[in-house]
Amino acid sequence: HVRTAFETCAVGITWFSCVREFLNAIIGAILAYQSAYEQRGILHCDISDTNIWIHIKKAVPEEAVPDWPTNAPSKWYSRCPGMAGDWGFTQDKNTKPTPDTVRFLTGTFPFQACEIIDVYDEEKAPDHRVHHDLESFFWVVWLICLNVSGPYDQRVFW
């Protein structure tokens, strides 16, 4: 295993305080992905619930689970930006994968694109493209909406 330390602090995407913060974080992660794709020419290839984070100011409990101000307006929410993390499976969008560099399956099940999951033969596997990562964002949102019942990682146990 390799461990990396960052100066930037974050909590998992399921640690949102309200739906607005959740959607704000998802949009932030998609914008980070768009920036990486357009400016650096890379595909993430592993969008999942553990690779989308909510940025916090510092690693203390008060930042991870902030108190709501007592005099806050009804539309107030903690506006922490979203981040896309764990870029370990990135691929260059302009480079055709070779047998030495291609990975048969990219991503984390169940967040993989259907086109990638449906392929059983390694020789017929499609190249990973931007629409596969965007579909993974959809599956993250959909599965979190189904499996998280409230703020701060309140999971539904089926």
C-alpha atoms as an extended CHARMM CRD file, in Angstrom:
* protein
*
       158  EXT
         1         1  HSD       CA              0.0000000000        0.0000000000        0.0000000000  PROA      1               0.0000000000
         2         2  VAL       CA              1.0300000000        3.5630000000       -0.6410000000  PROA      2               0.0000000000
         3         3  ARG       CA             -0.1790000000        6.3590000000        1.6020000000  PROA      3               0.0000000000
         4         4  THR       CA             -0.1450000000       10.0100000000        0.6280000000  PROA      4               0.0000000000
         5         5  ALA       CA             -0.6010000000       13.0410000000        2.8740000000  PROA      5               0.0000000000
         6         6  PHE       CA             -2.2230000000       16.2100000000        1.5830000000  PROA      6               0.0000000000
         7         7  GLU       CA             -2.3270000000       19.6950000000        2.9960000000  PROA      7               0.0000000000
         8         8  THR       CA             -5.9500000000       19.9270000000        1.8600000000  PROA      8               0.0000000000
         9         9  CYS       CA             -8.4410000000       18.3550000000        4.2950000000  PROA      9               0.0000000000
        10        10  ALA       CA            -11.6170000000       16.6430000000        3.1700000000  PROA      10              0.0000000000
        11        11  VAL       CA            -14.3720000000       14.2870000000        4.2950000000  PROA      11              0.0000000000
        12        12  GLY       CA            -16.2370000000       11.7090000000        2.2290000000  PROA      12              0.0000000000
        13        13  ILE       CA            -19.0940000000       12.8050000000       -0.0020000000  PROA      13              0.0000000000
        14        14  THR       CA            -21.6520000000       11.1280000000        2.3020000000  PROA      14              0.0000000000
        15        15  TRP       CA            -20.7210000000       13.5420000000        5.1320000000  PROA      15              0.0000000000
        16        16  PHE       CA            -22.8990000000       16.3270000000        3.6960000000  PROA      16              0.0000000000
        17        17  SER       CA            -24.9860000000       18.4290000000        6.0810000000  PROA      17              0.0000000000
        18        18  CYS       CA            -27.9440000000       18.8560000000        3.7210000000  PROA      18              0.0000000000
        19        19  VAL       CA            -29.0100000000       18.1100000000        0.1470000000  PROA      19              0.0000000000
        20        20  ARG       CA            -27.7510000000       21.5050000000       -1.0750000000  PROA      20              0.0000000000
        21        21  GLU       CA            -24.2850000000       20.8200000000        0.2970000000  PROA      21              0.0000000000
        22        22  PHE       CA            -24.3330000000       17.3390000000       -1.2890000000  PROA      22              0.0000000000
        23        23  LEU       CA            -25.2520000000       18.7260000000       -4.7130000000  PROA      23              0.0000000000
        24        24  ASN       CA            -22.7490000000       21.5740000000       -4.3330000000  PROA      24              0.0000000000
        25        25  ALA       CA            -20.0020000000       19.0180000000       -3.6210000000  PROA      25              0.0000000000
        26        26  ILE       CA            -21.0050000000       16.8320000000       -6.5820000000  PROA      26              0.0000000000
        27        27  ILE       CA            -20.9640000000       19.8630000000       -8.8910000000  PROA      27              0.0000000000
        28        28  GLY       CA            -17.5510000000       20.8520000000       -7.5120000000  PROA      28              0.0000000000
        29        29  ALA       CA            -16.1670000000       17.3730000000       -8.1910000000  PROA      29              0.0000000000
        30        30  ILE       CA            -17.5810000000       17.4170000000      -11.7460000000  PROA      30              0.0000000000
        31        31  LEU       CA            -16.0000000000       20.8350000000      -12.3370000000  PROA      31              0.0000000000
        32        32  ALA       CA            -12.6660000000       19.5070000000      -11.0340000000  PROA      32              0.0000000000
        33        33  TYR       CA            -13.0290000000       16.5710000000      -13.4200000000  PROA      33              0.0000000000
        34        34  GLN       CA            -13.8690000000       18.9330000000      -16.3040000000  PROA      34              0.0000000000
        35        35  SER       CA            -10.7810000000       21.0120000000      -15.5220000000  PROA      35              0.0000000000
        36        36  ALA       CA             -8.5470000000       17.9250000000      -15.4620000000  PROA      36              0.0000000000
        37        37  TYR       CA            -10.0460000000       16.7250000000      -18.7510000000  PROA      37              0.0000000000
        38        38  GLU       CA             -9.8950000000       20.0330000000      -20.6300000000  PROA      38              0.0000000000
        39        39  GLN       CA             -6.6760000000       21.5140000000      -19.2200000000  PROA      39              0.0000000000
        40        40  ARG       CA             -4.5640000000       18.4030000000      -18.5870000000  PROA      40              0.0000000000
        41        41  GLY       CA             -6.1470000000       15.9310000000      -20.9810000000  PROA      41              0.0000000000
        42        42  ILE       CA             -6.7190000000       13.1860000000      -18.4230000000  PROA      42              0.0000000000
        43        43  LEU       CA             -9.5880000000       10.8520000000      -17.5780000000  PROA      43              0.0000000000
        44        44  HSD       CA            -10.1370000000        9.8740000000      -13.9320000000  PROA      44              0.0000000000
        45        45  CYS       CA            -11.2830000000        6.2760000000      -14.6350000000  PROA      45              0.0000000000
        46        46  ASP       CA            -12.3210000000        5.5540000000      -11.0300000000  PROA      46              0.0000000000
        47        47  ILE       CA            -15.1960000000        7.8500000000      -10.0170000000  PROA      47              0.0000000000
        48        48  SER       CA            -16.8480000000        6.4140000000       -6.8920000000  PROA      48              0.0000000000
        49        49  ASP       CA            -18.3600000000        7.4580000000       -3.5640000000  PROA      49              0.0000000000
        50        50  THR       CA            -14.9500000000        7.1380000000       -1.8940000000  PROA      50              0.0000000000
        51        51  ASN       CA            -13.2120000000        9.2820000000       -4.5280000000  PROA      51              0.0000000000
        52        52  ILE       CA            -15.4690000000       12.3350000000       -4.2300000000  PROA      52              0.0000000000
        53        53  TRP       CA            -14.7750000000       14.4660000000       -1.1800000000  PROA      53              0.0000000000
        54        54  ILE       CA            -16.0630000000       17.5870000000        0.5470000000  PROA      54              0.0000000000
        55        55  HSD       CA            -13.3150000000       20.1060000000        1.2890000000  PROA      55              0.0000000000
        56        56  ILE       CA            -13.0690000000       21.2800000000        4.9010000000  PROA      56              0.0000000000
        57        57  LYS       CA            -10.8240000000       24.0030000000        6.3370000000  PROA      57              0.0000000000
        58        58  LYS       CA             -8.9630000000       21.8390000000        8.8420000000  PROA      58              0.0000000000
        59        59  ALA       CA             -9.0300000000       18.3310000000       10.2700000000  PROA      59              0.0000000000
        60        60  VAL       CA            -11.0510000000       18.9380000000       13.4160000000  PROA      60              0.0000000000
        61        61  PRO       CA            -14.5170000000       17.6050000000       14.3200000000  PROA      61              0.0000000000
        62        62  GLU       CA            -16.0290000000       21.1190000000       14.3020000000  PROA      62              0.0000000000
        63        63  GLU       CA            -15.1660000000       21.4630000000       10.5970000000  PROA      63              0.0000000000
        64        64  ALA       CA            -16.2990000000       17.9720000000        9.5970000000  PROA      64              0.0000000000
        65        65  VAL       CA            -19.6380000000       18.3620000000       11.4010000000  PROA      65              0.0000000000
        66        66  PRO       CA            -20.1880000000       22.1190000000       11.7380000000  PROA      66              0.0000000000
        67        67  ASP       CA            -22.8450000000       23.6270000000       13.9770000000  PROA      67              0.0000000000
        68        68  TRP       CA            -25.5820000000       25.4420000000       12.1260000000  PROA      68              0.0000000000
        69        69  PRO       CA            -25.7250000000       29.1140000000       13.1410000000  PROA      69              0.0000000000
        70        70  THR       CA            -28.7320000000       29.8180000000       15.3460000000  PROA      70              0.0000000000
        71        71  ASN       CA            -29.6940000000       32.9410000000       13.3760000000  PROA      71              0.0000000000
        72        72  ALA       CA            -29.0290000000       31.4650000000        9.9230000000  PROA      72              0.0000000000
        73        73  PRO       CA            -31.6050000000       32.0350000000        7.1810000000  PROA      73              0.0000000000
        74        74  SER       CA            -33.6000000000       28.9890000000        6.0810000000  PROA      74              0.0000000000
        75        75  LYS       CA            -31.5660000000       28.6330000000        2.8820000000  PROA      75              0.0000000000
        76        76  TRP       CA            -28.1850000000       28.6730000000        4.6630000000  PROA      76              0.0000000000
        77        77  TYR       CA            -25.8740000000       25.6920000000        4.2950000000  PROA      77              0.0000000000
        78        78  SER       CA            -22.2070000000       24.9890000000        4.7440000000  PROA      78              0.0000000000
        79        79  ARG       CA            -20.8020000000       25.7980000000        1.3050000000  PROA      79              0.0000000000
        80        80  CYS       CA            -17.8500000000       23.4420000000        1.2680000000  PROA      80              0.0000000000
        81        81  PRO       CA            -16.6050000000       22.7370000000       -2.2640000000  PROA      81              0.0000000000
        82        82  GLY       CA            -16.4150000000       19.2490000000       -3.6940000000  PROA      82              0.0000000000
        83        83  MET       CA            -13.2220000000       17.5770000000       -4.8400000000  PROA      83              0.0000000000
        84        84  ALA       CA            -12.3650000000       14.5780000000       -6.9840000000  PROA      84              0.0000000000
        85        85  GLY       CA             -9.6480000000       12.4890000000       -5.3840000000  PROA      85              0.0000000000
        86        86  ASP       CA             -7.6240000000        9.3180000000       -5.8840000000  PROA      86              0.0000000000
        87        87  TRP       CA             -6.3410000000        9.9730000000       -9.3660000000  PROA      87              0.0000000000
        88        88  GLY       CA             -4.3230000000        6.7340000000       -9.3660000000  PROA      88              0.0000000000
        89        89  PHE       CA             -6.0820000000        5.1890000000      -12.3900000000  PROA      89              0.0000000000
        90        90  THR       CA             -5.9360000000        8.2350000000      -14.6630000000  PROA      90              0.0000000000
        91        91  GLN       CA             -5.4330000000        7.8150000000      -18.3740000000  PROA      91              0.0000000000
        92        92  ASP       CA             -4.3610000000       10.2940000000      -21.0160000000  PROA      92              0.0000000000
        93        93  LYS       CA             -7.3810000000       11.0640000000      -23.2040000000  PROA      93              0.0000000000
        94        94  ASN       CA             -5.2280000000       11.4100000000      -26.3350000000  PROA      94              0.0000000000
        95        95  THR       CA             -3.1900000000        8.2310000000      -25.9790000000  PROA      95              0.0000000000
        96        96  LYS       CA             -4.5090000000        5.0090000000      -27.4360000000  PROA      96              0.0000000000
        97        97  PRO       CA             -4.1200000000        2.2970000000      -24.7860000000  PROA      97              0.0000000000
        98        98  THR       CA             -1.6620000000       -0.4580000000      -25.6530000000  PROA      98              0.0000000000
        99        99  PRO       CA             -1.6740000000       -4.0400000000      -24.3540000000  PROA      99              0.0000000000
       100       100  ASP       CA              0.9690000000       -2.9550000000      -21.8160000000  PROA      100             0.0000000000
       101       101  THR       CA             -1.0540000000       -0.0080000000      -20.4610000000  PROA      101             0.0000000000
       102       102  VAL       CA             -4.7010000000       -1.0220000000      -20.8430000000  PROA      102             0.0000000000
       103       103  ARG       CA             -6.7400000000       -2.2040000000      -17.8830000000  PROA      103             0.0000000000
       104       104  PHE       CA             -9.6190000000       -4.4890000000      -18.7450000000  PROA      104             0.0000000000
       105       105  LEU       CA            -11.9470000000       -3.0100000000      -16.1430000000  PROA      105             0.0000000000
       106       106  THR       CA            -11.6020000000        0.5400000000      -14.9100000000  PROA      106             0.0000000000
       107       107  GLY       CA            -13.5450000000        2.0390000000      -12.0600000000  PROA      107             0.0000000000
       108       108  THR       CA            -15.2170000000        0.7390000000       -8.9350000000  PROA      108             0.0000000000
       109       109  PHE       CA            -18.2520000000       -1.5080000000       -9.1490000000  PROA      109             0.0000000000
       110       110  PRO       CA            -21.1580000000       -0.4820000000       -8.8670000000  PROA      110             0.0000000000
       111       111  PHE       CA            -20.1470000000        2.9400000000      -10.2120000000  PROA      111             0.0000000000
       112       112  GLN       CA            -18.7260000000        1.6830000000      -13.5090000000  PROA      112             0.0000000000
       113       113  ALA       CA            -20.3010000000        2.6210000000      -16.7990000000  PROA      113             0.0000000000
       114       114  CYS       CA            -22.6660000000       -0.0120000000      -18.2030000000  PROA      114             0.0000000000
       115       115  GLU       CA            -20.6710000000       -0.2530000000      -21.4390000000  PROA      115             0.0000000000
       116       116  ILE       CA            -17.5890000000       -1.3000000000      -19.4590000000  PROA      116             0.0000000000
       117       117  ILE       CA            -19.4310000000       -3.7470000000      -17.1850000000  PROA      117             0.0000000000
       118       118  ASP       CA            -21.1990000000       -5.4520000000      -20.1150000000  PROA      118             0.0000000000
       119       119  VAL       CA            -17.9480000000       -6.5660000000      -21.7590000000  PROA      119             0.0000000000
       120       120  TYR       CA            -16.8210000000      -10.0690000000      -20.8470000000  PROA      120             0.0000000000
       121       121  ASP       CA            -13.9700000000      -10.3740000000      -23.3440000000  PROA      121             0.0000000000
       122       122  GLU       CA            -10.8160000000       -8.3760000000      -22.6280000000  PROA      122             0.0000000000
       123       123  GLU       CA            -10.1140000000       -8.1050000000      -26.3640000000  PROA      123             0.0000000000
       124       124  LYS       CA            -13.4620000000       -6.3400000000      -26.9410000000  PROA      124             0.0000000000
       125       125  ALA       CA            -13.2200000000       -3.9410000000      -24.0000000000  PROA      125             0.0000000000
       126       126  PRO       CA            -13.9130000000       -0.3270000000      -25.0260000000  PROA      126             0.0000000000
       127       127  ASP       CA            -11.3590000000        2.3970000000      -24.4180000000  PROA      127             0.0000000000
       128       128  HSD       CA            -12.2600000000        4.4340000000      -21.3480000000  PROA      128             0.0000000000
       129       129  ARG       CA            -13.8050000000        7.7310000000      -22.4610000000  PROA      129             0.0000000000
       130       130  VAL       CA            -15.2180000000       10.8520000000      -20.8120000000  PROA      130             0.0000000000
       131       131  HSD       CA            -18.8150000000        9.6080000000      -21.0010000000  PROA      131             0.0000000000
       132       132  HSD       CA            -17.8510000000        6.5830000000      -18.8880000000  PROA      132             0.0000000000
       133       133  ASP       CA            -16.6670000000        8.8660000000      -16.0720000000  PROA      133             0.0000000000
       134       134  LEU       CA            -19.7590000000       11.0690000000      -16.3690000000  PROA      134             0.0000000000
       135       135  GLU       CA            -21.9600000000        7.9870000000      -16.1030000000  PROA      135             0.0000000000
       136       136  SER       CA            -20.0230000000        7.0350000000      -12.9610000000  PROA      136             0.0000000000
       137       137  PHE       CA            -20.9220000000       10.4300000000      -11.4440000000  PROA      137             0.0000000000
       138       138  PHE       CA            -24.5790000000        9.6350000000      -12.1640000000  PROA      138             0.0000000000
       139       139  TRP       CA            -24.3170000000        6.2540000000      -10.4170000000  PROA      139             0.0000000000
       140       140  VAL       CA            -22.6470000000        7.8800000000       -7.3830000000  PROA      140             0.0000000000
       141       141  VAL       CA            -25.4980000000       10.3880000000       -7.0090000000  PROA      141             0.0000000000
       142       142  TRP       CA            -28.1620000000        7.7540000000       -7.5860000000  PROA      142             0.0000000000
       143       143  LEU       CA            -26.7370000000        5.2330000000       -5.1160000000  PROA      143             0.0000000000
       144       144  ILE       CA            -26.1100000000        7.8450000000       -2.4180000000  PROA      144             0.0000000000
       145       145  CYS       CA            -29.6930000000        9.0680000000       -2.7790000000  PROA      145             0.0000000000
       146       146  LEU       CA            -30.8890000000        5.4760000000       -2.2910000000  PROA      146             0.0000000000
       147       147  ASN       CA            -28.5590000000        4.4850000000        0.5310000000  PROA      147             0.0000000000
       148       148  VAL       CA            -28.0470000000        7.5810000000        2.6770000000  PROA      148             0.0000000000
       149       149  SER       CA            -31.0580000000        8.5840000000        4.7640000000  PROA      149             0.0000000000
       150       150  GLY       CA            -29.7290000000       11.8180000000        6.2200000000  PROA      150             0.0000000000
       151       151  PRO       CA            -26.7660000000       14.0490000000        6.8830000000  PROA      151             0.0000000000
       152       152  TYR       CA            -23.3870000000       12.9260000000        8.1370000000  PROA      152             0.0000000000
       153       153  ASP       CA            -23.3420000000        9.4460000000        6.6360000000  PROA      153             0.0000000000
       154       154  GLN       CA            -26.6340000000        8.1160000000        7.9930000000  PROA      154             0.0000000000
       155       155  ARG       CA            -26.8370000000        4.9400000000        5.9540000000  PROA      155             0.0000000000
       156       156  VAL       CA            -29.9150000000        2.9310000000        5.0670000000  PROA      156             0.0000000000
       157       157  PHE       CA            -29.4660000000       -0.7350000000        5.9250000000  PROA      157             0.0000000000
       158       158  TRP       CA            -31.6570000000       -2.7580000000        3.6310000000  PROA      158             0.0000000000
